[in-house]
mmCIF file with all atom_site columns, C-alpha atoms in Angstrom:
data_model
loop_
_atom_site.group_PDB
_atom_site.id
_atom_site.type_symbol
_atom_site.label_atom_id
_atom_site.label_alt_id
_atom_site.label_comp_id
_atom_site.label_asym_id
_atom_site.label_entity_id
_atom_site.label_seq_id
_atom_site.pdbx_PDB_ins_code
_atom_site.Cartn_x
_atom_site.Cartn_y
_atom_site.Cartn_z
_atom_site.occupancy
_atom_site.B_iso_or_equiv
_atom_site.pdbx_formal_charge
_atom_site.auth_seq_id
_atom_site.auth_comp_id
_atom_site.auth_asym_id
_atom_site.auth_atom_id
_atom_site.pdbx_PDB_model_num
ATOM 1   C CA . ASN A 1 1   ? 0.000   0.000  0.000  1.00 63.00 ? 1   ASN A CA 1
ATOM 2   C CA . ALA A 1 2   ? 1.182   3.504  -0.813 1.00 77.00 ? 2   ALA A CA 1
ATOM 3   C CA . GLY A 1 3   ? -0.655  5.037  2.174  1.00 92.00 ? 3   GLY A CA 1
ATOM 4   C CA . VAL A 1 4   ? -1.356  8.761  1.872  1.00 95.00 ? 4   VAL A CA 1
ATOM 5   C CA . THR A 1 5   ? 0.123   10.434 -1.200 1.00 96.00 ? 5   THR A CA 1
ATOM 6   C CA . GLN A 1 6   ? 0.375   14.199 -1.593 1.00 97.00 ? 6   GLN A CA 1
ATOM 7   C CA . THR A 1 7   ? 1.320   16.134 -4.707 1.00 96.00 ? 7   THR A CA 1
ATOM 8   C CA . PRO A 1 8   ? 3.112   18.369 -5.391 1.00 97.00 ? 8   PRO A CA 1
ATOM 9   C CA . LYS A 1 9   ? 5.853   18.199 -2.760 1.00 96.00 ? 9   LYS A CA 1
ATOM 10  C CA . PHE A 1 10  ? 6.996   21.747 -3.480 1.00 97.00 ? 10  PHE A CA 1
ATOM 11  C CA . ARG A 1 11  ? 5.347   24.695 -5.216 1.00 96.00 ? 11  ARG A CA 1
ATOM 12  C CA . ILE A 1 12  ? 5.961   28.392 -5.559 1.00 97.00 ? 12  ILE A CA 1
ATOM 13  C CA . LEU A 1 13  ? 2.958   30.569 -6.330 1.00 96.00 ? 13  LEU A CA 1
ATOM 14  C CA . LYS A 1 14  ? 2.573   34.229 -7.116 1.00 97.00 ? 14  LYS A CA 1
ATOM 15  C CA . ILE A 1 15  ? 0.093   36.313 -5.135 1.00 97.00 ? 15  ILE A CA 1
ATOM 16  C CA . GLY A 1 16  ? -3.374  35.907 -6.584 1.00 96.00 ? 16  GLY A CA 1
ATOM 17  C CA . GLN A 1 17  ? -2.726  32.589 -8.318 1.00 97.00 ? 17  GLN A CA 1
ATOM 18  C CA . SER A 1 18  ? -4.784  29.503 -7.553 1.00 96.00 ? 18  SER A CA 1
ATOM 19  C CA . MET A 1 19  ? -3.794  25.884 -7.228 1.00 96.00 ? 19  MET A CA 1
ATOM 20  C CA . THR A 1 20  ? -4.932  22.522 -5.960 1.00 98.00 ? 20  THR A CA 1
ATOM 21  C CA . LEU A 1 21  ? -3.019  20.293 -3.573 1.00 98.00 ? 21  LEU A CA 1
ATOM 22  C CA . GLN A 1 22  ? -3.827  16.666 -4.268 1.00 98.00 ? 22  GLN A CA 1
ATOM 23  C CA . CYS A 1 23  ? -4.253  13.998 -1.578 1.00 98.00 ? 23  CYS A CA 1
ATOM 24  C CA . THR A 1 24  ? -4.975  10.339 -2.284 1.00 97.00 ? 24  THR A CA 1
ATOM 25  C CA . GLN A 1 25  ? -5.166  7.385  0.083  1.00 96.00 ? 25  GLN A CA 1
ATOM 26  C CA . ASP A 1 26  ? -5.449  3.725  -0.878 1.00 95.00 ? 26  ASP A CA 1
ATOM 27  C CA . MET A 1 27  ? -6.535  2.370  2.508  1.00 92.00 ? 27  MET A CA 1
ATOM 28  C CA . ASN A 1 28  ? -10.294 2.889  2.040  1.00 91.00 ? 28  ASN A CA 1
ATOM 29  C CA . HIS A 1 29  ? -10.357 5.302  4.975  1.00 91.00 ? 29  HIS A CA 1
ATOM 30  C CA . ASN A 1 30  ? -13.473 7.344  5.558  1.00 90.00 ? 30  ASN A CA 1
ATOM 31  C CA . TYR A 1 31  ? -11.892 10.142 7.586  1.00 91.00 ? 31  TYR A CA 1
ATOM 32  C CA . MET A 1 32  ? -9.539  12.577 5.860  1.00 94.00 ? 32  MET A CA 1
ATOM 33  C CA . TYR A 1 33  ? -7.982  15.823 7.079  1.00 96.00 ? 33  TYR A CA 1
ATOM 34  C CA . TRP A 1 34  ? -5.989  18.776 5.784  1.00 98.00 ? 34  TRP A CA 1
ATOM 35  C CA . TYR A 1 35  ? -3.591  20.617 8.086  1.00 97.00 ? 35  TYR A CA 1
ATOM 36  C CA . ARG A 1 36  ? -1.186  23.482 7.644  1.00 97.00 ? 36  ARG A CA 1
ATOM 37  C CA . GLN A 1 37  ? 1.961   23.949 9.666  1.00 96.00 ? 37  GLN A CA 1
ATOM 38  C CA . ASP A 1 38  ? 3.740   27.281 9.786  1.00 94.00 ? 38  ASP A CA 1
ATOM 39  C CA . PRO A 1 39  ? 7.449   27.348 10.705 1.00 89.00 ? 39  PRO A CA 1
ATOM 40  C CA . GLY A 1 40  ? 8.047   26.400 14.341 1.00 86.00 ? 40  GLY A CA 1
ATOM 41  C CA . MET A 1 41  ? 4.342   25.968 15.015 1.00 90.00 ? 41  MET A CA 1
ATOM 42  C CA . GLY A 1 42  ? 1.915   23.102 15.497 1.00 91.00 ? 42  GLY A CA 1
ATOM 43  C CA . LEU A 1 43  ? -0.618  21.757 13.020 1.00 94.00 ? 43  LEU A CA 1
ATOM 44  C CA . LYS A 1 44  ? -3.805  23.686 12.324 1.00 95.00 ? 44  LYS A CA 1
ATOM 45  C CA . LEU A 1 45  ? -6.847  21.889 10.921 1.00 95.00 ? 45  LEU A CA 1
ATOM 46  C CA . ILE A 1 46  ? -8.123  23.459 7.692  1.00 97.00 ? 46  ILE A CA 1
ATOM 47  C CA . TYR A 1 47  ? -10.889 21.122 6.524  1.00 97.00 ? 47  TYR A CA 1
ATOM 48  C CA . TYR A 1 48  ? -11.914 17.563 7.158  1.00 95.00 ? 48  TYR A CA 1
ATOM 49  C CA . SER A 1 49  ? -14.204 14.924 5.670  1.00 94.00 ? 49  SER A CA 1
ATOM 50  C CA . VAL A 1 50  ? -15.951 11.933 7.222  1.00 90.00 ? 50  VAL A CA 1
ATOM 51  C CA . GLY A 1 51  ? -16.789 10.310 3.909  1.00 91.00 ? 51  GLY A CA 1
ATOM 52  C CA . ALA A 1 52  ? -17.426 10.889 0.225  1.00 94.00 ? 52  ALA A CA 1
ATOM 53  C CA . GLY A 1 53  ? -19.656 13.909 -0.292 1.00 95.00 ? 53  GLY A CA 1
ATOM 54  C CA . ILE A 1 54  ? -19.233 15.215 3.276  1.00 94.00 ? 54  ILE A CA 1
ATOM 55  C CA . THR A 1 55  ? -16.811 17.986 4.247  1.00 96.00 ? 55  THR A CA 1
ATOM 56  C CA . ASP A 1 56  ? -16.632 20.470 7.092  1.00 94.00 ? 56  ASP A CA 1
ATOM 57  C CA . LYS A 1 57  ? -14.541 23.409 8.230  1.00 95.00 ? 57  LYS A CA 1
ATOM 58  C CA . GLY A 1 58  ? -11.722 23.094 10.705 1.00 94.00 ? 58  GLY A CA 1
ATOM 59  C CA . GLU A 1 59  ? -9.889  25.794 12.649 1.00 93.00 ? 59  GLU A CA 1
ATOM 60  C CA . VAL A 1 60  ? -8.525  27.856 9.735  1.00 96.00 ? 60  VAL A CA 1
ATOM 61  C CA . PRO A 1 61  ? -10.689 27.338 6.612  1.00 97.00 ? 61  PRO A CA 1
ATOM 62  C CA . ASN A 1 62  ? -10.582 30.869 5.139  1.00 96.00 ? 62  ASN A CA 1
ATOM 63  C CA . GLY A 1 63  ? -8.948  31.015 1.721  1.00 96.00 ? 63  GLY A CA 1
ATOM 64  C CA . TYR A 1 64  ? -9.359  27.293 1.066  1.00 97.00 ? 64  TYR A CA 1
ATOM 65  C CA . ASN A 1 65  ? -11.922 24.933 -0.406 1.00 97.00 ? 65  ASN A CA 1
ATOM 66  C CA . VAL A 1 66  ? -12.188 21.156 -0.502 1.00 98.00 ? 66  VAL A CA 1
ATOM 67  C CA . SER A 1 67  ? -14.233 18.478 -2.166 1.00 96.00 ? 67  SER A CA 1
ATOM 68  C CA . ARG A 1 68  ? -14.624 14.739 -1.558 1.00 97.00 ? 68  ARG A CA 1
ATOM 69  C CA . SER A 1 69  ? -16.160 13.084 -4.583 1.00 97.00 ? 69  SER A CA 1
ATOM 70  C CA . THR A 1 70  ? -14.546 9.699  -3.873 1.00 96.00 ? 70  THR A CA 1
ATOM 71  C CA . THR A 1 71  ? -13.321 7.884  -0.775 1.00 95.00 ? 71  THR A CA 1
ATOM 72  C CA . GLU A 1 72  ? -9.744  7.983  -2.062 1.00 96.00 ? 72  GLU A CA 1
ATOM 73  C CA . ASP A 1 73  ? -9.308  11.654 -2.987 1.00 98.00 ? 73  ASP A CA 1
ATOM 74  C CA . PHE A 1 74  ? -9.475  14.822 -0.910 1.00 98.00 ? 74  PHE A CA 1
ATOM 75  C CA . PRO A 1 75  ? -8.063  17.783 -2.855 1.00 98.00 ? 75  PRO A CA 1
ATOM 76  C CA . LEU A 1 76  ? -7.430  21.167 -1.213 1.00 98.00 ? 76  LEU A CA 1
ATOM 77  C CA . ARG A 1 77  ? -8.003  24.234 -3.384 1.00 97.00 ? 77  ARG A CA 1
ATOM 78  C CA . LEU A 1 78  ? -6.280  27.559 -2.725 1.00 96.00 ? 78  LEU A CA 1
ATOM 79  C CA . GLU A 1 79  ? -8.027  30.487 -4.367 1.00 89.00 ? 79  GLU A CA 1
ATOM 80  C CA . LEU A 1 80  ? -6.240  33.818 -4.742 1.00 94.00 ? 80  LEU A CA 1
ATOM 81  C CA . ALA A 1 81  ? -3.045  32.781 -2.959 1.00 95.00 ? 81  ALA A CA 1
ATOM 82  C CA . ALA A 1 82  ? -1.683  35.168 -0.325 1.00 96.00 ? 82  ALA A CA 1
ATOM 83  C CA . PRO A 1 83  ? 1.726   35.267 1.423  1.00 96.00 ? 83  PRO A CA 1
ATOM 84  C CA . SER A 1 84  ? -0.045  34.218 4.650  1.00 96.00 ? 84  SER A CA 1
ATOM 85  C CA . GLN A 1 85  ? -0.709  30.853 3.005  1.00 97.00 ? 85  GLN A CA 1
ATOM 86  C CA . THR A 1 86  ? 2.993   30.083 2.817  1.00 97.00 ? 86  THR A CA 1
ATOM 87  C CA . SER A 1 87  ? 3.186   26.908 4.864  1.00 97.00 ? 87  SER A CA 1
ATOM 88  C CA . VAL A 1 88  ? 3.664   23.152 4.824  1.00 97.00 ? 88  VAL A CA 1
ATOM 89  C CA . TYR A 1 89  ? 0.415   21.319 4.178  1.00 98.00 ? 89  TYR A CA 1
ATOM 90  C CA . PHE A 1 90  ? -0.256  17.816 5.465  1.00 97.00 ? 90  PHE A CA 1
ATOM 91  C CA . CYS A 1 91  ? -3.043  15.478 4.475  1.00 97.00 ? 91  CYS A CA 1
ATOM 92  C CA . ALA A 1 92  ? -4.039  12.648 6.827  1.00 95.00 ? 92  ALA A CA 1
ATOM 93  C CA . SER A 1 93  ? -6.519  9.799  6.954  1.00 94.00 ? 93  SER A CA 1
ATOM 94  C CA . TRP A 1 94  ? -7.715  7.135  9.342  1.00 88.00 ? 94  TRP A CA 1
ATOM 95  C CA . SER A 1 95  ? -10.194 4.303  9.228  1.00 78.00 ? 95  SER A CA 1
ATOM 96  C CA . HIS A 1 96  ? -11.721 4.920  12.646 1.00 72.00 ? 96  HIS A CA 1
ATOM 97  C CA . LYS A 1 97  ? -11.278 8.083  14.634 1.00 61.00 ? 97  LYS A CA 1
ATOM 98  C CA . ASN A 1 98  ? -11.024 6.378  17.999 1.00 64.00 ? 98  ASN A CA 1
ATOM 99  C CA . THR A 1 99  ? -9.040  3.221  17.566 1.00 69.00 ? 99  THR A CA 1
ATOM 100 C CA . GLY A 1 100 ? -7.210  3.615  14.302 1.00 71.00 ? 100 GLY A CA 1
ATOM 101 C CA . GLU A 1 101 ? -3.872  5.126  13.429 1.00 85.00 ? 101 GLU A CA 1
ATOM 102 C CA . LEU A 1 102 ? -3.876  8.507  11.737 1.00 90.00 ? 102 LEU A CA 1
ATOM 103 C CA . PHE A 1 103 ? -1.701  8.229  8.627  1.00 93.00 ? 103 PHE A CA 1
ATOM 104 C CA . PHE A 1 104 ? -0.019  11.367 7.286  1.00 94.00 ? 104 PHE A CA 1
ATOM 105 C CA . GLY A 1 105 ? 1.305   12.219 3.874  1.00 95.00 ? 105 GLY A CA 1
ATOM 106 C CA . GLU A 1 106 ? 4.834   13.564 3.446  1.00 93.00 ? 106 GLU A CA 1
ATOM 107 C CA . GLY A 1 107 ? 3.654   17.139 3.168  1.00 96.00 ? 107 GLY A CA 1
ATOM 108 C CA . SER A 1 108 ? 3.496   19.809 0.475  1.00 97.00 ? 108 SER A CA 1
ATOM 109 C CA . ARG A 1 109 ? 5.654   22.893 0.949  1.00 97.00 ? 109 ARG A CA 1
ATOM 110 C CA . LEU A 1 110 ? 3.976   25.945 -0.539 1.00 97.00 ? 110 LEU A CA 1
ATOM 111 C CA . THR A 1 111 ? 5.562   29.376 -0.913 1.00 97.00 ? 111 THR A CA 1
ATOM 112 C CA . VAL A 1 112 ? 3.536   32.390 -2.025 1.00 96.00 ? 112 VAL A CA 1
ATOM 113 C CA . LEU A 1 113 ? 5.583   35.339 -3.277 1.00 95.00 ? 113 LEU A CA 1
ATOM 114 C CA . ASP B 2 1   ? -13.371 21.197 20.921 1.00 55.00 ? 1   ASP B CA 1
ATOM 115 C CA . ALA B 2 2   ? -11.325 18.870 23.073 1.00 57.00 ? 2   ALA B CA 1
ATOM 116 C CA . LYS B 2 3   ? -8.398  20.680 24.655 1.00 84.00 ? 3   LYS B CA 1
ATOM 117 C CA . THR B 2 4   ? -5.073  19.331 25.808 1.00 92.00 ? 4   THR B CA 1
ATOM 118 C CA . THR B 2 5   ? -2.212  21.191 27.453 1.00 95.00 ? 5   THR B CA 1
ATOM 119 C CA . GLN B 2 6   ? 1.417   20.135 27.369 1.00 96.00 ? 6   GLN B CA 1
ATOM 120 C CA . PRO B 2 7   ? 4.702   21.752 28.422 1.00 97.00 ? 7   PRO B CA 1
ATOM 121 C CA . ASN B 2 8   ? 6.337   23.634 25.572 1.00 95.00 ? 8   ASN B CA 1
ATOM 122 C CA . SER B 2 9   ? 9.653   21.839 25.898 1.00 97.00 ? 9   SER B CA 1
ATOM 123 C CA . MET B 2 10  ? 11.496  19.172 27.845 1.00 97.00 ? 10  MET B CA 1
ATOM 124 C CA . GLU B 2 11  ? 15.018  17.813 27.961 1.00 97.00 ? 11  GLU B CA 1
ATOM 125 C CA . SER B 2 12  ? 16.272  14.336 28.624 1.00 96.00 ? 12  SER B CA 1
ATOM 126 C CA . ASN B 2 13  ? 19.620  12.628 28.761 1.00 96.00 ? 13  ASN B CA 1
ATOM 127 C CA . GLU B 2 14  ? 20.216  9.846  26.303 1.00 96.00 ? 14  GLU B CA 1
ATOM 128 C CA . GLU B 2 15  ? 19.351  6.350  27.567 1.00 96.00 ? 15  GLU B CA 1
ATOM 129 C CA . GLU B 2 16  ? 17.273  7.716  30.450 1.00 96.00 ? 16  GLU B CA 1
ATOM 130 C CA . PRO B 2 17  ? 13.493  7.418  30.748 1.00 96.00 ? 17  PRO B CA 1
ATOM 131 C CA . VAL B 2 18  ? 11.333  10.348 29.685 1.00 97.00 ? 18  VAL B CA 1
ATOM 132 C CA . HIS B 2 19  ? 7.885   11.169 31.039 1.00 98.00 ? 19  HIS B CA 1
ATOM 133 C CA . LEU B 2 20  ? 5.892   13.533 28.839 1.00 98.00 ? 20  LEU B CA 1
ATOM 134 C CA . PRO B 2 21  ? 2.754   14.864 30.568 1.00 97.00 ? 21  PRO B CA 1
ATOM 135 C CA . CYS B 2 22  ? -0.564  15.911 29.048 1.00 97.00 ? 22  CYS B CA 1
ATOM 136 C CA . ASN B 2 23  ? -3.541  17.488 30.779 1.00 96.00 ? 23  ASN B CA 1
ATOM 137 C CA . HIS B 2 24  ? -7.048  17.007 29.368 1.00 93.00 ? 24  HIS B CA 1
ATOM 138 C CA . SER B 2 25  ? -9.357  18.064 32.154 1.00 92.00 ? 25  SER B CA 1
ATOM 139 C CA . THR B 2 26  ? -12.428 18.405 29.869 1.00 88.00 ? 26  THR B CA 1
ATOM 140 C CA . ILE B 2 27  ? -12.155 14.882 28.487 1.00 89.00 ? 27  ILE B CA 1
ATOM 141 C CA . SER B 2 28  ? -15.438 13.008 28.120 1.00 85.00 ? 28  SER B CA 1
ATOM 142 C CA . GLY B 2 29  ? -15.955 9.406  29.113 1.00 83.00 ? 29  GLY B CA 1
ATOM 143 C CA . THR B 2 30  ? -15.762 8.169  25.530 1.00 84.00 ? 30  THR B CA 1
ATOM 144 C CA . ASP B 2 31  ? -12.766 10.212 24.341 1.00 88.00 ? 31  ASP B CA 1
ATOM 145 C CA . TYR B 2 32  ? -9.636  8.343  23.346 1.00 89.00 ? 32  TYR B CA 1
ATOM 146 C CA . ILE B 2 33  ? -6.173  9.720  24.108 1.00 92.00 ? 33  ILE B CA 1
ATOM 147 C CA . HIS B 2 34  ? -3.665  9.590  21.265 1.00 93.00 ? 34  HIS B CA 1
ATOM 148 C CA . TRP B 2 35  ? 0.012   10.487 21.058 1.00 95.00 ? 35  TRP B CA 1
ATOM 149 C CA . TYR B 2 36  ? 1.842   11.395 17.878 1.00 96.00 ? 36  TYR B CA 1
ATOM 150 C CA . ARG B 2 37  ? 5.332   12.672 17.306 1.00 96.00 ? 37  ARG B CA 1
ATOM 151 C CA . GLN B 2 38  ? 6.897   14.725 14.543 1.00 96.00 ? 38  GLN B CA 1
ATOM 152 C CA . LEU B 2 39  ? 10.535  14.341 13.702 1.00 94.00 ? 39  LEU B CA 1
ATOM 153 C CA . PRO B 2 40  ? 12.260  17.324 12.073 1.00 89.00 ? 40  PRO B CA 1
ATOM 154 C CA . SER B 2 41  ? 11.125  17.907 8.496  1.00 87.00 ? 41  SER B CA 1
ATOM 155 C CA . GLN B 2 42  ? 8.689   14.991 8.568  1.00 91.00 ? 42  GLN B CA 1
ATOM 156 C CA . GLY B 2 43  ? 4.970   14.471 8.967  1.00 92.00 ? 43  GLY B CA 1
ATOM 157 C CA . PRO B 2 44  ? 3.597   13.331 12.322 1.00 94.00 ? 44  PRO B CA 1
ATOM 158 C CA . GLU B 2 45  ? 3.682   9.626  13.123 1.00 93.00 ? 45  GLU B CA 1
ATOM 159 C CA . TYR B 2 46  ? 1.569   7.535  15.452 1.00 93.00 ? 46  TYR B CA 1
ATOM 160 C CA . VAL B 2 47  ? 3.034   6.574  18.812 1.00 95.00 ? 47  VAL B CA 1
ATOM 161 C CA . ILE B 2 48  ? 0.279   5.112  20.987 1.00 94.00 ? 48  ILE B CA 1
ATOM 162 C CA . HIS B 2 49  ? -3.337  5.524  22.057 1.00 92.00 ? 49  HIS B CA 1
ATOM 163 C CA . GLY B 2 50  ? -5.647  4.387  24.859 1.00 92.00 ? 50  GLY B CA 1
ATOM 164 C CA . LEU B 2 51  ? -9.011  4.850  26.553 1.00 91.00 ? 51  LEU B CA 1
ATOM 165 C CA . THR B 2 52  ? -8.787  3.959  30.229 1.00 91.00 ? 52  THR B CA 1
ATOM 166 C CA . SER B 2 53  ? -6.125  1.369  30.868 1.00 88.00 ? 53  SER B CA 1
ATOM 167 C CA . ASN B 2 54  ? -2.390  1.839  30.585 1.00 91.00 ? 54  ASN B CA 1
ATOM 168 C CA . VAL B 2 55  ? -1.037  0.746  27.212 1.00 92.00 ? 55  VAL B CA 1
ATOM 169 C CA . ASN B 2 56  ? 2.324   -0.522 26.045 1.00 93.00 ? 56  ASN B CA 1
ATOM 170 C CA . ASN B 2 57  ? 3.797   -0.989 22.604 1.00 91.00 ? 57  ASN B CA 1
ATOM 171 C CA . ARG B 2 58  ? 7.262   -1.285 21.134 1.00 89.00 ? 58  ARG B CA 1
ATOM 172 C CA . MET B 2 59  ? 7.714   2.482  21.003 1.00 89.00 ? 59  MET B CA 1
ATOM 173 C CA . ALA B 2 60  ? 6.375   3.687  24.340 1.00 95.00 ? 60  ALA B CA 1
ATOM 174 C CA . SER B 2 61  ? 3.970   3.290  27.232 1.00 97.00 ? 61  SER B CA 1
ATOM 175 C CA . LEU B 2 62  ? 0.884   5.364  27.961 1.00 97.00 ? 62  LEU B CA 1
ATOM 176 C CA . ALA B 2 63  ? -0.115  5.886  31.566 1.00 97.00 ? 63  ALA B CA 1
ATOM 177 C CA . ILE B 2 64  ? -3.647  7.250  32.025 1.00 96.00 ? 64  ILE B CA 1
ATOM 178 C CA . ALA B 2 65  ? -4.720  8.773  35.332 1.00 95.00 ? 65  ALA B CA 1
ATOM 179 C CA . GLU B 2 66  ? -7.613  7.121  37.120 1.00 94.00 ? 66  GLU B CA 1
ATOM 180 C CA . ASP B 2 67  ? -9.835  10.190 36.595 1.00 93.00 ? 67  ASP B CA 1
ATOM 181 C CA . ARG B 2 68  ? -8.583  10.388 32.954 1.00 94.00 ? 68  ARG B CA 1
ATOM 182 C CA . LYS B 2 69  ? -7.900  14.108 33.290 1.00 94.00 ? 69  LYS B CA 1
ATOM 183 C CA . SER B 2 70  ? -4.233  13.590 32.515 1.00 96.00 ? 70  SER B CA 1
ATOM 184 C CA . SER B 2 71  ? -1.939  11.112 30.858 1.00 96.00 ? 71  SER B CA 1
ATOM 185 C CA . THR B 2 72  ? 1.790   10.521 30.513 1.00 97.00 ? 72  THR B CA 1
ATOM 186 C CA . LEU B 2 73  ? 3.748   9.204  27.568 1.00 98.00 ? 73  LEU B CA 1
ATOM 187 C CA . ILE B 2 74  ? 6.734   7.221  28.752 1.00 97.00 ? 74  ILE B CA 1
ATOM 188 C CA . LEU B 2 75  ? 9.793   6.611  26.600 1.00 97.00 ? 75  LEU B CA 1
ATOM 189 C CA . HIS B 2 76  ? 11.731  3.985  28.504 1.00 94.00 ? 76  HIS B CA 1
ATOM 190 C CA . ARG B 2 77  ? 15.193  4.796  27.154 1.00 95.00 ? 77  ARG B CA 1
ATOM 191 C CA . ALA B 2 78  ? 15.508  8.002  25.205 1.00 95.00 ? 78  ALA B CA 1
ATOM 192 C CA . THR B 2 79  ? 17.661  7.903  22.096 1.00 96.00 ? 79  THR B CA 1
ATOM 193 C CA . LEU B 2 80  ? 18.817  10.771 19.906 1.00 96.00 ? 80  LEU B CA 1
ATOM 194 C CA . ARG B 2 81  ? 16.219  9.679  17.364 1.00 94.00 ? 81  ARG B CA 1
ATOM 195 C CA . ASP B 2 82  ? 13.461  10.409 19.910 1.00 96.00 ? 82  ASP B CA 1
ATOM 196 C CA . ALA B 2 83  ? 14.160  14.154 19.669 1.00 97.00 ? 83  ALA B CA 1
ATOM 197 C CA . ALA B 2 84  ? 10.879  15.409 18.221 1.00 97.00 ? 84  ALA B CA 1
ATOM 198 C CA . VAL B 2 85  ? 7.699   17.330 18.945 1.00 97.00 ? 85  VAL B CA 1
ATOM 199 C CA . TYR B 2 86  ? 5.197   15.140 20.800 1.00 98.00 ? 86  TYR B CA 1
ATOM 200 C CA . TYR B 2 87  ? 1.490   15.811 20.459 1.00 96.00 ? 87  TYR B CA 1
ATOM 201 C CA . CYS B 2 88  ? -1.261  14.613 22.769 1.00 95.00 ? 88  CYS B CA 1
ATOM 202 C CA . ILE B 2 89  ? -4.718  14.695 21.134 1.00 92.00 ? 89  ILE B CA 1
ATOM 203 C CA . LEU B 2 90  ? -8.209  13.504 21.929 1.00 90.00 ? 90  LEU B CA 1
ATOM 204 C CA . SER B 2 91  ? -10.794 11.898 19.689 1.00 85.00 ? 91  SER B CA 1
ATOM 205 C CA . GLY B 2 92  ? -14.382 11.034 20.363 1.00 78.00 ? 92  GLY B CA 1
ATOM 206 C CA . LYS B 2 93  ? -17.489 12.754 21.632 1.00 62.00 ? 93  LYS B CA 1
ATOM 207 C CA . THR B 2 94  ? -15.815 15.956 22.807 1.00 55.00 ? 94  THR B CA 1
ATOM 208 C CA . SER B 2 95  ? -14.111 16.663 19.505 1.00 58.00 ? 95  SER B CA 1
ATOM 209 C CA . TYR B 2 96  ? -16.774 15.076 17.299 1.00 63.00 ? 96  TYR B CA 1
ATOM 210 C CA . ASP B 2 97  ? -14.968 14.291 14.044 1.00 79.00 ? 97  ASP B CA 1
ATOM 211 C CA . LYS B 2 98  ? -12.283 16.945 14.264 1.00 83.00 ? 98  LYS B CA 1
ATOM 212 C CA . VAL B 2 99  ? -8.713  16.098 15.167 1.00 86.00 ? 99  VAL B CA 1
ATOM 213 C CA . ILE B 2 100 ? -7.114  19.150 16.761 1.00 88.00 ? 100 ILE B CA 1
ATOM 214 C CA . PHE B 2 101 ? -3.394  19.319 17.485 1.00 91.00 ? 101 PHE B CA 1
ATOM 215 C CA . GLY B 2 102 ? -2.001  21.661 20.111 1.00 87.00 ? 102 GLY B CA 1
ATOM 216 C CA . PRO B 2 103 ? 1.537   23.083 20.043 1.00 89.00 ? 103 PRO B CA 1
ATOM 217 C CA . GLY B 2 104 ? 2.957   19.865 21.529 1.00 95.00 ? 104 GLY B CA 1
ATOM 218 C CA . THR B 2 105 ? 6.098   19.324 23.587 1.00 97.00 ? 105 THR B CA 1
ATOM 219 C CA . SER B 2 106 ? 9.471   19.711 21.943 1.00 97.00 ? 106 SER B CA 1
ATOM 220 C CA . LEU B 2 107 ? 11.732  17.020 23.373 1.00 97.00 ? 107 LEU B CA 1
ATOM 221 C CA . SER B 2 108 ? 15.497  17.490 23.256 1.00 97.00 ? 108 SER B CA 1
ATOM 222 C CA . VAL B 2 109 ? 17.745  14.506 23.947 1.00 97.00 ? 109 VAL B CA 1
ATOM 223 C CA . ILE B 2 110 ? 21.201  15.280 25.259 1.00 96.00 ? 110 ILE B CA 1
ATOM 224 C CA . PRO B 2 111 ? 23.994  12.836 24.330 1.00 94.00 ? 111 PRO B CA 1
#
């Protein structure tokens, strides 16, 4: 199993551009999460999903959108990129929120100039 | 949302035991306690989790207070590779489906 796969690993954007961070998991997990981590800080929850067709806001959703059309994929869309969105983004999934292991992707480092 | 509080940083000597505390005074009866750690420049990785009883695995032990308002992650013999940020999180009724990470504890291991 590949686990949780994120693409791209690195990206530089100009202010105002848009892009999508891709996240795919092959473990048939229902729960998926997007986090951002600023330098020297902890993880902040952006959006999460409990299954295909269901998404909800986390702690810091402004400036982002998500969709969950399949169990496997949970893309994160950045509209009108701003320097404040410069961060490392992590996608995670788990099969059961109480007893399972939360699997993380390797992260996507985004710089907005 | 479920809240946990941890010390910002701790130090340990190599090959000595480390006890990392976590307070979760608002925990509900059905919330699970999870520990993750993040090595430098990597994504977080699972360490251990439990509900009421103490738990052991190959990486660490989890000691849960009788009233469940606190827990302690125990690394039996710290190695240099254990230098990381350790996060204590809750899942269950209190947090619903969210998984919220606090700032964690940055553990330094001194050779």
